[in-house]
């Protein structure tokens, strides 16, 4: 893993959302969104697309922050265990 990190081949984001449950929920959300978009007028489709894109950016930022905090908390936990704190 250290070599992968050094060479830039380790990308945790590539491993997110690979579970079957995630894929199923993603597919359901896609179908519902497509059905709704198909009923909209072109101008409304554009506006909704912009709204959805903004929400996607928020989700991605939240996932990134969660990963960073989780990683940091994991290191703190390991350090505490090594130091023998109780």
PDB file of C-alpha atoms in Angstrom:
ATOM      1  CA  UNK A   1       0.000   0.000   0.000  1.00  0.00           C
ATOM      2  CA  UNK A   2       2.836   2.418   0.782  1.00  0.00           C
ATOM      3  CA  UNK A   3       4.281   1.879  -2.691  1.00  0.00           C
ATOM      4  CA  UNK A   4       0.823   2.431  -4.235  1.00  0.00           C
ATOM      5  CA  UNK A   5       0.435   5.689  -2.311  1.00  0.00           C
ATOM      6  CA  UNK A   6       3.899   6.851  -3.388  1.00  0.00           C
ATOM      7  CA  UNK A   7       3.257   6.000  -7.038  1.00  0.00           C
ATOM      8  CA  UNK A   8      -0.163   7.636  -6.967  1.00  0.00           C
ATOM      9  CA  UNK A   9      -1.992   4.363  -7.602  1.00  0.00           C
ATOM     10  CA  UNK A  10      -3.919   4.313  -4.317  1.00  0.00           C
ATOM     11  CA  UNK A  11      -7.251   6.053  -4.757  1.00  0.00           C
ATOM     12  CA  UNK A  12      -9.694   5.310  -1.925  1.00  0.00           C
ATOM     13  CA  UNK A  13     -12.487   7.073  -3.807  1.00  0.00           C
ATOM     14  CA  UNK A  14     -12.318   4.351  -6.457  1.00  0.00           C
ATOM     15  CA  UNK A  15     -13.432   1.823  -3.846  1.00  0.00           C
ATOM     16  CA  UNK A  16     -16.462   3.731  -2.599  1.00  0.00           C
ATOM     17  CA  UNK A  17     -19.953   2.676  -3.543  1.00  0.00           C
ATOM     18  CA  UNK A  18     -19.089  -0.757  -4.819  1.00  0.00           C
ATOM     19  CA  UNK A  19     -21.495  -2.760  -2.677  1.00  0.00           C
ATOM     20  CA  UNK A  20     -24.484  -4.438  -4.260  1.00  0.00           C
ATOM     21  CA  UNK A  21     -26.848  -2.499  -1.987  1.00  0.00           C
ATOM     22  CA  UNK A  22     -25.318   0.798  -3.114  1.00  0.00           C
ATOM     23  CA  UNK A  23     -25.570  -0.167  -6.779  1.00  0.00           C
ATOM     24  CA  UNK A  24     -29.239  -1.162  -6.394  1.00  0.00           C
ATOM     25  CA  UNK A  25     -30.142   2.099  -4.644  1.00  0.00           C
ATOM     26  CA  UNK A  26     -28.217   4.078  -7.223  1.00  0.00           C
ATOM     27  CA  UNK A  27     -30.112   2.353 -10.037  1.00  0.00           C
ATOM     28  CA  UNK A  28     -33.494   3.049  -8.402  1.00  0.00           C
ATOM     29  CA  UNK A  29     -32.579   6.715  -7.915  1.00  0.00           C
ATOM     30  CA  UNK A  30     -31.445   6.977 -11.536  1.00  0.00           C
ATOM     31  CA  UNK A  31     -34.689   5.473 -12.868  1.00  0.00           C
ATOM     32  CA  UNK A  32     -36.851   7.742 -10.709  1.00  0.00           C
ATOM     33  CA  UNK A  33     -34.859  10.795 -11.777  1.00  0.00           C
ATOM     34  CA  UNK A  34     -35.088   9.857 -15.453  1.00  0.00           C
ATOM     35  CA  UNK A  35     -38.854   9.288 -15.253  1.00  0.00           C
ATOM     36  CA  UNK A  36     -39.295  12.699 -13.659  1.00  0.00           C
ATOM     37  CA  UNK A  37     -36.956  14.478 -16.098  1.00  0.00           C
ATOM     38  CA  UNK A  38     -38.831  12.988 -19.058  1.00  0.00           C
ATOM     39  CA  UNK A  39     -41.993  14.818 -17.939  1.00  0.00           C
ATOM     40  CA  UNK A  40     -40.347  18.233 -17.699  1.00  0.00           C
ATOM     41  CA  UNK A  41     -40.093  21.018 -20.227  1.00  0.00           C
ATOM     42  CA  UNK A  42     -36.586  21.655 -21.606  1.00  0.00           C
ATOM     43  CA  UNK A  43     -36.051  24.816 -19.531  1.00  0.00           C
ATOM     44  CA  UNK A  44     -37.121  22.992 -16.373  1.00  0.00           C
ATOM     45  CA  UNK A  45     -34.787  20.093 -17.219  1.00  0.00           C
ATOM     46  CA  UNK A  46     -31.853  22.493 -17.422  1.00  0.00           C
ATOM     47  CA  UNK A  47     -32.731  24.107 -14.116  1.00  0.00           C
ATOM     48  CA  UNK A  48     -33.200  20.766 -12.365  1.00  0.00           C
ATOM     49  CA  UNK A  49     -29.898  19.517 -13.799  1.00  0.00           C
ATOM     50  CA  UNK A  50     -28.114  22.511 -12.271  1.00  0.00           C
ATOM     51  CA  UNK A  51     -29.773  21.872  -8.906  1.00  0.00           C
ATOM     52  CA  UNK A  52     -28.850  18.184  -8.986  1.00  0.00           C
ATOM     53  CA  UNK A  53     -25.264  19.018  -9.949  1.00  0.00           C
ATOM     54  CA  UNK A  54     -25.000  21.396  -6.984  1.00  0.00           C
ATOM     55  CA  UNK A  55     -26.328  18.686  -4.657  1.00  0.00           C
ATOM     56  CA  UNK A  56     -23.834  16.204  -6.106  1.00  0.00           C
ATOM     57  CA  UNK A  57     -20.976  18.592  -5.359  1.00  0.00           C
ATOM     58  CA  UNK A  58     -22.185  18.868  -1.756  1.00  0.00           C
ATOM     59  CA  UNK A  59     -22.346  15.072  -1.445  1.00  0.00           C
ATOM     60  CA  UNK A  60     -18.848  14.634  -2.852  1.00  0.00           C
ATOM     61  CA  UNK A  61     -17.460  17.279  -0.486  1.00  0.00           C
ATOM     62  CA  UNK A  62     -19.179  15.559   2.440  1.00  0.00           C
ATOM     63  CA  UNK A  63     -17.774  12.170   1.465  1.00  0.00           C
ATOM     64  CA  UNK A  64     -14.295  13.664   1.215  1.00  0.00           C
ATOM     65  CA  UNK A  65     -14.562  15.318   4.618  1.00  0.00           C
ATOM     66  CA  UNK A  66     -15.936  12.138   6.168  1.00  0.00           C
ATOM     67  CA  UNK A  67     -13.049  10.120   4.763  1.00  0.00           C
ATOM     68  CA  UNK A  68     -10.479  12.623   6.029  1.00  0.00           C
ATOM     69  CA  UNK A  69     -12.000  12.768   9.519  1.00  0.00           C
ATOM     70  CA  UNK A  70     -12.374   8.992   9.654  1.00  0.00           C
ATOM     71  CA  UNK A  71      -8.770   8.485   8.611  1.00  0.00           C
ATOM     72  CA  UNK A  72      -7.563  11.023  11.185  1.00  0.00           C
ATOM     73  CA  UNK A  73      -9.674   9.443  13.921  1.00  0.00           C
ATOM     74  CA  UNK A  74      -8.266   6.024  13.016  1.00  0.00           C
ATOM     75  CA  UNK A  75      -4.715   7.323  13.399  1.00  0.00           C
ATOM     76  CA  UNK A  76      -5.588   8.942  16.746  1.00  0.00           C
ATOM     77  CA  UNK A  77      -7.058   5.632  17.908  1.00  0.00           C
ATOM     78  CA  UNK A  78      -3.912   3.752  16.901  1.00  0.00           C
ATOM     79  CA  UNK A  79      -1.682   6.335  18.602  1.00  0.00           C
ATOM     80  CA  UNK A  80      -3.723   6.100  21.785  1.00  0.00           C
ATOM     81  CA  UNK A  81      -3.476   2.307  21.730  1.00  0.00           C
ATOM     82  CA  UNK A  82       0.297   2.473  21.194  1.00  0.00           C
ATOM     83  CA  UNK A  83       0.750   4.946  24.049  1.00  0.00           C
ATOM     84  CA  UNK A  84      -1.386   2.768  26.310  1.00  0.00           C
ATOM     85  CA  UNK A  85      -3.821   5.504  27.319  1.00  0.00           C
ATOM     86  CA  UNK A  86      -7.060   4.503  28.947  1.00  0.00           C
TER      87      UNK A  86
END
